[in-house]
Coordinates of C-alpha atoms and ligand atoms in Angstrom, one line a residue:
X442 CA -22.2 71.0 -27.4
X443 CA -21.2 73.0 -30.7
X444 CA -19.5 71.1 -32.7
X445 CA -19.0 73.4 -35.1
X446 CA -16.9 75.6 -32.7
X447 CA -13.9 75.0 -31.3
X448 CA -14.6 74.7 -27.7
X449 CA -17.2 72.5 -26.3
X450 CA -20.6 74.4 -24.4
X451 CA -23.2 73.3 -22.9
X452 CA -25.7 70.8 -24.8
X453 CA -30.0 71.4 -25.8
X454 CA -31.5 68.4 -23.6
X455 CA -34.6 66.5 -24.5
X456 CA -36.3 63.5 -21.7
X457 CA -37.2 59.9 -23.6
X458 CA -39.2 57.8 -22.3
X459 CA -36.9 54.7 -21.3
X460 CA -39.5 51.9 -21.9
X461 CA -41.5 53.4 -25.2
X462 CA -38.5 55.8 -26.1
X463 CA -41.0 58.8 -27.0
X464 CA -39.4 62.0 -26.6
X465 CA -40.9 64.8 -25.2
X466 CA -40.1 68.7 -24.0
X467 CA -41.4 67.6 -20.3
X468 CA -42.9 64.8 -18.7
X469 CA -46.0 65.0 -16.0
X470 CA -45.7 66.3 -12.9
X471 CA -44.1 63.1 -11.6
X472 CA -41.9 63.1 -14.6
X473 CA -43.4 60.0 -16.1
X474 CA -43.8 59.7 -19.7
X475 CA -47.0 61.1 -21.3
X476 CA -47.5 58.0 -23.0
X477 CA -46.7 54.7 -21.5
X478 CA -46.1 56.4 -17.6
X479 CA -42.7 54.9 -17.6
X480 CA -39.8 56.9 -16.2
X481 CA -37.7 59.5 -18.6
X482 CA -34.2 59.8 -19.0
X483 CA -32.1 63.3 -20.0
X484 CA -30.5 63.0 -23.7
X485 CA -28.5 65.4 -25.7
X486 CA -29.1 64.7 -29.1
X487 CA -26.1 66.9 -30.5
X488 CA -23.8 64.7 -28.9
X489 CA -24.5 62.3 -31.8
X490 CA -22.2 64.4 -33.9
X491 CA -19.6 65.4 -31.5
X492 CA -16.3 64.9 -32.6
X493 CA -13.3 62.8 -30.4
X494 CA -11.2 65.7 -29.9
X495 CA -14.3 67.7 -27.6
X496 CA -13.8 64.4 -25.3
X497 CA -10.6 64.8 -25.2
X498 CA -11.0 68.9 -24.6
X499 CA -13.3 68.1 -21.8
X500 CA -10.9 66.0 -19.9
X501 CA -8.5 69.6 -20.1
X502 CA -11.4 71.8 -19.5
X503 CA -12.2 69.8 -16.1
X504 CA -8.9 69.3 -14.8
X505 CA -8.7 73.6 -15.3
X506 CA -11.5 74.0 -13.2
X507 CA -10.1 72.3 -10.3
X508 CA -8.1 75.4 -9.5
X509 CA -11.0 78.2 -10.4
X510 CA -12.9 79.7 -7.8
X511 CA -16.1 80.4 -9.7
X512 CA -19.0 77.8 -7.8
X513 CA -20.2 76.3 -10.5
X514 CA -16.1 75.6 -11.2
X515 CA -15.4 74.8 -7.5
X516 CA -18.1 72.4 -7.5
X517 CA -17.9 68.7 -8.4
X518 CA -21.2 68.4 -9.9
X519 CA -21.5 71.9 -12.4
X520 CA -17.5 71.5 -13.2
X521 CA -18.7 68.7 -15.6
X522 CA -21.4 71.1 -17.1
X523 CA -20.9 70.2 -20.6
X524 CA -22.4 67.2 -19.9
X525 CA -25.2 68.7 -17.8
X526 CA -28.7 70.7 -19.1
X527 CA -28.2 74.1 -19.2
X528 CA -29.2 76.3 -16.8
X529 CA -28.2 80.2 -16.5
X530 CA -25.7 80.7 -13.7
X531 CA -28.3 83.1 -11.7
X532 CA -30.1 79.9 -11.2
X533 CA -27.8 77.5 -10.2
X534 CA -27.8 76.3 -6.8
X535 CA -24.7 75.0 -5.4
X536 CA -22.7 74.3 -2.4
X537 CA -19.5 72.4 -3.6
X538 CA -21.1 69.2 -3.9
X539 CA -19.4 66.1 -5.3
X540 CA -15.3 66.6 -4.9
X541 CA -15.8 63.5 -2.6
X542 CA -12.5 61.4 -1.6
X543 CA -12.0 58.1 -3.1
X544 CA -10.0 56.2 -0.4
X545 CA -7.8 53.2 -0.5
X546 CA -8.9 50.3 1.7
X547 CA -6.3 48.8 3.3
X548 CA -7.8 45.9 5.7
X549 CA -10.8 44.9 3.5
X550 CA -8.1 44.9 0.5
X551 CA -6.2 42.4 2.4
X552 CA -8.8 40.5 3.5
X553 CA -10.6 40.1 0.2
X554 CA -7.2 39.7 -1.8
X555 CA -7.9 42.9 -3.8
X556 CA -4.9 44.8 -3.6
X557 CA -6.7 48.1 -5.4
X558 CA -9.6 48.4 -3.6
X559 CA -11.1 52.0 -3.0
X560 CA -14.3 53.7 -1.6
X561 CA -15.8 56.5 -3.1
X562 CA -17.0 58.5 -0.3
X563 CA -20.3 60.0 -1.0
X564 CA -21.0 60.6 2.5
X565 CA -18.3 63.8 2.4
X566 CA -20.9 65.8 0.3
X567 CA -22.5 68.8 2.1
X568 CA -25.3 67.0 4.0
X569 CA -23.9 64.1 4.2
X570 CA -24.7 61.6 1.2
X571 CA -25.0 61.6 -2.3
X572 CA -28.1 63.1 -2.9
X573 CA -26.9 66.6 -2.8
X574 CA -24.9 66.0 -6.2
X575 CA -28.7 65.3 -8.1
X576 CA -30.2 68.1 -5.9
X577 CA -28.4 70.8 -6.6
X578 CA -29.2 70.0 -10.8
X579 CA -32.7 69.2 -9.9
X580 CA -33.4 72.6 -7.9
X581 CA -31.8 74.3 -9.9
X582 CA -34.1 73.4 -13.0
X583 CA -37.1 74.6 -10.7
X584 CA -35.5 77.8 -9.6
X585 CA -35.0 78.5 -13.5
X586 CA -39.0 77.4 -14.0
X587 CA -39.9 79.8 -11.3
X588 CA -41.0 77.4 -8.6
X589 CA -41.6 78.3 -4.8
X590 CA -41.7 74.9 -3.5
X591 CA -40.1 71.9 -3.5
X592 CA -40.9 68.6 -2.4
X593 CA -39.8 64.8 -1.9
X594 CA -40.6 61.9 0.0
X595 CA -37.5 60.3 1.5
X596 CA -36.1 57.9 3.7
X597 CA -34.2 60.7 5.1
X598 CA -31.5 61.6 3.0
X599 CA -33.1 63.0 0.4
X600 CA -35.1 65.1 2.4
X601 CA -32.1 66.5 4.2
X602 CA -30.4 67.6 1.3
X603 CA -33.5 69.1 -0.5
X604 CA -34.1 71.2 2.9
X605 CA -30.6 72.2 2.4
X606 CA -30.6 73.1 -1.2
X607 CA -33.9 74.9 -0.9
X608 CA -32.9 77.3 2.0
X609 CA -29.9 78.3 0.4
X610 CA -32.6 79.2 -2.9
X611 CA -34.5 81.3 -0.9
X612 CA -37.4 78.2 -1.6
X613 CA -39.6 76.4 0.5
X614 CA -39.2 72.7 1.1
X615 CA -41.7 70.2 1.7
X616 CA -40.6 66.2 2.9
X617 CA -42.8 63.3 3.5
X618 CA -41.1 60.8 6.0
X619 CA -42.3 57.4 6.9
X620 CA -42.7 57.7 10.7
X621 CA -40.6 56.3 12.8
X622 CA -38.6 55.0 9.8
X623 CA -35.8 57.6 9.5
X624 CA -32.6 58.1 11.2
X625 CA -32.6 61.0 14.2
X626 CA -29.3 62.5 11.8
X627 CA -31.6 63.1 8.8
X628 CA -34.7 64.0 10.7
X629 CA -32.6 66.6 12.4
X630 CA -31.2 67.8 9.4
X631 CA -34.1 68.5 7.4
X632 CA -35.4 70.0 10.5
X633 CA -33.1 72.7 11.0
X634 CA -32.6 73.6 7.6
X635 CA -36.2 74.4 7.8
X636 CA -38.5 72.4 5.7
X637 CA -41.9 71.5 6.4
X638 CA -41.7 68.0 8.0
X639 CA -44.6 65.8 7.3
X640 CA -44.5 62.2 9.0
X641 CA -46.8 59.7 7.6
X642 CA -48.1 56.4 8.8
X643 CA -46.6 54.7 5.9
X644 CA -43.6 53.5 4.7
X645 CA -41.5 55.3 2.1
X646 CA -43.1 53.5 -0.5
X647 CA -46.5 54.8 0.5
X648 CA -45.2 58.4 1.0
X649 CA -44.3 58.6 -2.6
X650 CA -48.0 57.5 -3.4
X651 CA -49.4 60.4 -1.6
X652 CA -46.8 62.8 -3.2
X653 CA -48.2 61.5 -6.2
X654 CA -51.5 63.3 -5.4
X655 CA -49.9 66.1 -3.8
X656 CA -48.1 67.3 -6.4
X657 CA -51.3 66.9 -8.7
X658 CA -53.3 69.5 -6.8
X659 CA -50.5 71.7 -5.1
X660 CA -47.8 73.7 -6.9
X661 CA -44.3 71.7 -5.6
X662 CA -42.0 70.6 -8.0
X663 CA -40.6 67.1 -7.0
X664 CA -37.3 66.1 -6.2
X665 CA -37.8 62.2 -5.8
X666 CA -35.3 60.3 -7.9
X667 CA -37.9 60.0 -11.3
X668 CA -37.1 63.7 -11.6
X669 CA -34.5 62.6 -14.5
X670 CA -32.7 66.0 -13.6
X671 CA -31.8 64.2 -10.4
X672 CA -29.5 61.7 -12.0
X673 CA -27.9 64.4 -13.9
X674 CA -26.3 65.3 -11.1
X675 CA -25.4 61.9 -9.4
X676 CA -23.9 60.7 -12.7
X677 CA -21.2 63.0 -12.1
X678 CA -19.6 60.7 -9.4
X679 CA -18.7 58.5 -12.1
X680 CA -16.6 61.2 -14.1
X681 CA -14.7 61.7 -10.6
X682 CA -14.1 58.4 -10.2
X683 CA -12.5 58.5 -13.5
X684 CA -10.5 61.6 -12.7
X685 CA -9.4 59.9 -9.8
X686 CA -7.9 56.6 -11.1
X687 CA -6.3 58.8 -13.9
X688 CA -9.2 57.3 -16.7
X689 CA -8.1 53.8 -15.7
X690 CA -11.6 52.3 -15.8
X691 CA -12.3 50.1 -12.4
X692 CA -13.8 46.5 -13.2
X693 CA -16.0 46.8 -10.9
X694 CA -18.0 49.3 -9.2
X695 CA -20.5 48.4 -6.4
X696 CA -23.5 50.1 -4.9
X697 CA -25.9 49.7 -2.6
X698 CA -29.8 49.6 -4.0
X699 CA -32.9 51.2 -2.9
X700 CA -35.2 53.4 -5.5
X701 CA -32.4 52.2 -7.8
X702 CA -32.3 55.8 -9.2
X703 CA -28.3 56.1 -8.2
X704 CA -26.8 53.0 -10.1
X705 CA -29.1 54.2 -12.7
X706 CA -27.2 57.3 -12.7
X707 CA -23.6 55.7 -12.1
X708 CA -24.5 53.4 -15.3
X709 CA -25.6 56.4 -17.6
X710 CA -22.2 58.9 -16.2
X711 CA -20.2 55.3 -17.5
X712 CA -22.1 55.0 -20.7
X713 CA -22.0 58.6 -21.8
X714 CA -18.3 58.8 -20.8
X715 CA -17.5 55.9 -23.2
X716 CA -20.0 57.1 -26.4
X717 CA -18.0 60.6 -26.1
X718 CA -14.8 58.6 -26.2
X719 CA -13.5 59.4 -23.0
X720 CA -13.0 55.9 -22.0
X721 CA -12.8 52.9 -24.2
X722 CA -14.9 50.1 -21.5
X723 CA -16.9 50.0 -18.3
X724 CA -17.1 49.0 -15.4
X725 CA -19.2 46.1 -14.2
X726 CA -21.6 47.5 -11.7
X727 CA -23.2 45.7 -9.3
X728 CA -26.1 46.6 -7.4
X729 CA -26.6 45.3 -3.6
X730 CA -29.8 45.2 -1.8
X731 CA -30.7 44.5 1.9
X732 CA -32.5 41.1 1.8
X733 CA -35.4 42.3 3.6
X734 CA -35.7 44.9 0.9
X735 CA -34.4 43.3 -2.3
X736 CA -37.1 44.1 -4.9
X737 CA -34.5 44.3 -7.5
X738 CA -32.7 41.0 -6.7
X739 CA -35.9 39.4 -6.7
X740 CA -36.6 40.3 -10.0
X741 CA -33.5 39.7 -11.9
X742 CA -34.1 36.1 -10.2
X743 CA -37.6 35.7 -11.1
X744 CA -37.8 37.0 -14.3
X745 CA -34.9 38.2 -15.7
X746 CA -35.7 42.0 -14.8
X747 CA -39.1 41.7 -17.2
X748 CA -41.2 42.8 -14.4
X749 CA -40.9 44.3 -10.7
X750 CA -41.3 41.7 -7.8
X751 CA -42.5 44.3 -5.6
X752 CA -42.1 43.5 -1.5
X753 CA -42.8 44.7 2.2
X754 CA -39.4 46.1 3.3
X755 CA -37.8 45.8 5.8
X756 CA -34.3 46.4 7.4
X757 CA -32.1 48.9 9.7
X758 CA -30.6 49.9 6.9
X759 CA -33.7 52.4 6.8
X760 CA -32.0 54.3 3.8
X761 CA -32.4 51.4 1.6
X762 CA -35.8 50.4 3.3
X763 CA -37.7 50.4 -0.1
X764 CA -40.2 47.8 -1.5
X765 CA -41.5 49.7 -5.0
X766 CA -38.3 51.0 -6.5
X767 CA -39.4 53.9 -9.4
X768 CA -36.3 53.0 -10.9
X769 CA -35.9 49.7 -11.4
X770 CA -36.3 49.2 -15.3
X771 CA -33.3 52.0 -15.4
X772 CA -31.8 49.8 -12.9
X773 CA -31.9 46.7 -15.2
X774 CA -30.7 48.4 -17.9
X775 CA -27.7 49.2 -16.5
X776 CA -26.8 45.7 -15.5
X777 CA -27.8 44.2 -18.5
X778 CA -25.2 47.0 -20.6
X779 CA -22.6 46.7 -17.8
X780 CA -22.5 43.3 -17.1
X781 CA -23.0 43.4 -13.4
X782 CA -24.2 41.7 -10.6
X783 CA -27.1 41.8 -8.3
X784 CA -27.0 40.8 -4.7
X785 CA -28.6 40.8 -1.4
X786 CA -27.4 41.2 2.5
X787 CA -28.4 40.0 5.7
X788 CA -28.6 42.1 8.3
X789 CA -25.7 40.6 10.2
X790 CA -23.2 40.7 7.0
X791 CA -24.2 44.3 6.8
X792 CA -23.7 45.2 10.2
X793 CA -20.1 43.1 10.0
X794 CA -19.0 45.2 7.2
X795 CA -20.0 48.5 8.6
X796 CA -17.5 47.4 11.7
X797 CA -14.8 46.6 9.4
X798 CA -14.8 49.6 7.5
X799 CA -15.3 51.5 10.7
X800 CA -11.9 49.6 12.0
X801 CA -9.9 51.1 9.4
X802 CA -11.1 54.8 10.1
X803 CA -13.9 54.6 7.1
X804 CA -17.0 55.4 9.1
X805 CA -20.2 55.2 7.1
X806 CA -24.4 54.7 7.3
X807 CA -25.6 50.8 7.2
X808 CA -27.1 51.3 3.8
X809 CA -23.8 52.1 2.3
X810 CA -21.8 49.4 4.1
X811 CA -24.5 47.0 1.8
X812 CA -21.5 47.8 -1.1
X813 CA -19.0 45.9 1.0
X814 CA -21.1 43.2 2.1
X815 CA -21.9 42.7 -1.3
X816 CA -18.3 42.9 -2.7
X817 CA -17.7 39.9 -0.3
X818 CA -20.1 37.7 -1.7
X819 CA -19.0 38.8 -5.1
X820 CA -15.5 37.6 -4.1
X821 CA -16.7 34.3 -3.0
X822 CA -18.9 33.6 -6.0
X823 CA -16.2 34.6 -8.1
X824 CA -17.8 37.0 -9.8
X825 CA -14.5 39.5 -8.3
X826 CA -11.4 38.2 -9.1
X827 CA -8.7 38.8 -7.1
X828 CA -6.3 41.4 -9.1
X829 CA -9.1 43.4 -10.2
X830 CA -9.7 47.2 -9.0
X831 CA -12.9 47.8 -7.6
X832 CA -14.6 50.6 -6.3
X833 CA -17.2 50.9 -3.4
X834 CA -19.5 53.8 -3.3
X835 CA -20.1 54.5 0.4
X836 CA -23.4 56.8 0.3
X837 CA -24.1 58.5 3.5
X838 CA -22.3 59.5 6.3
X839 CA -21.8 57.5 9.8
X840 CA -23.4 60.3 11.8
X841 CA -26.7 60.2 9.8
X842 CA -26.9 56.8 12.1
X843 CA -26.0 56.9 15.6
X844 CA -28.6 54.9 16.9
X845 CA -27.6 51.7 14.9
X846 CA -23.7 52.1 15.8
X847 CA -24.8 52.7 19.4
X848 CA -27.2 49.9 19.3
X849 CA -24.6 47.5 17.8
X850 CA -21.6 48.3 19.6
X851 CA -23.1 48.8 23.2
X852 CA -20.9 46.2 24.8
X853 CA -17.6 47.8 23.3
X854 CA -18.2 50.7 25.9
X855 CA -16.5 50.2 29.6
X856 CA -17.5 52.3 32.6
X857 CA -19.1 54.0 34.4
X858 CA -16.3 53.6 36.5
X859 CA -14.9 55.6 39.0
X860 CA -12.6 58.5 37.7
X861 CA -9.4 57.8 38.9
X862 CA -6.0 56.8 36.9
X863 CA -5.5 53.7 39.6
X864 CA -8.5 52.3 37.8
X865 CA -8.3 53.8 34.3
X866 CA -4.7 51.8 34.3
X867 CA -5.8 48.9 35.3
X868 CA -8.6 48.7 33.0
X869 CA -6.1 49.6 29.9
X870 CA -3.6 46.8 31.3
X871 CA -6.2 44.2 31.5
X872 CA -7.0 45.1 27.8
X873 CA -4.1 45.0 27.0
X874 CA -3.2 41.9 28.1
X875 CA -6.6 40.4 26.1
X876 CA -8.9 39.5 29.2
Ligands
F0G774 N1 -27.6 54.7 0.6 C1 -28.2 55.9 0.9 C2 -27.4 56.1 2.3 C3 -29.7 56.7 0.5 O1 -29.7 57.3 1.7 C4 -29.9 55.9 -0.5 C5 -31.5 56.4 -0.6 C6 -29.7 55.0 -1.2 C7 -28.4 54.3 -0.6 C8 -30.1 54.0 -2.5 O2 -30.0 54.9 -3.3 O3 -32.6 55.2 -3.9 O4 -31.0 55.8 -5.5 O5 -31.3 53.2 -5.1 N2 -32.4 57.4 -0.1 C9 -33.4 57.7 -0.3 C10 -33.4 59.1 0.1 C11 -34.8 56.8 -0.9 O6 -35.1 59.3 0.8 O7 -32.8 59.7 1.1 P1 -31.3 54.7 -4.2

């Protein structure tokens, strides 16, 4: 941001350790602090001197770009490029990511007595999950640095996104997946987009450990969410939410948590908007985990966020089957800065919430439904109050995990029955009569 000129421009950035605060130009190959080994975050030192009118001018620029035609204006990420690391135009890899709908929920709103309940549907991104917003930025950095290979460990969605964006960029992708634990839609995507798909006999946490060693010895750029540029892309969901709510800050944003980067990114986005004077207050950002994969919930309960409690993760919401989350410290920071809650929900509660969203025409994958399941608990506990505005982040598309739905709903499918109108009509009449 050039504070000495009339127009805001892109800011230069540095990386800063979230634990010891050491500022560095680059982390190690896993994007960890060269001093203490913790994660790094992108900071823009020039913002310290930014005048208030720059923040206000940003709103106008971003609005104008919505009617633009340049790829970087059409993108729901790069449209906000004043708040992103600088990347030369020719290196930007974009597929119109972001730009996802904010859907007003009616049935769930009625049941919970929350008249202003919204779902920000990140499953409407190009590869069907929020990952695209972050991968677009991080892979652009990789391209600018001249990498040929990019890599990730994944519960599925990151691998789909990495594979697609690498293909668009003319790069090669390597994805390490926990064998037998990735929903088939996601696995199929990674294969279709041409990734080297390696299924390992371990879980997600094990895949990430292996990748740690791989990147030391193989020249591939890491696209997991320890890469702080991922979070820069993912934080733009907060900017979109604010635009869609006409800059009225919601009281709560509720998001599912796995490796805990997305919640961290969301918090970073809102904090930066406040820092630049675009908003005055912060929403409470609450993080919901599956009860079988709840390391953050246990960390908060057992030691107030001081030390990570690792768990052996198990849940059918495979996207968030993570026991040793990399970004836990950042997520603890978001909970404490925004005053959000951290809850876990059972498999039954997730399935029920997913079915309820489906019943109002809003499909999502199981991990995403954890946000509604969690909201219900927060309402019951009195943490979310009547008449407060709530945004649920739905992280992935319904078709990612078709097996889950078929397993849960198989009793609702009727037939096979004989293919004649009389049978069909009598069946419909019986159904209508409620038998
Ligand atoms: N929802 C979905 C659909 C996800 O795919 C993930 C993470 C999360 C929520 C949790 O986000 O990890 O930032 O807390 N999926 C990663 C992957 C781990 O490999 O696709 P988080």
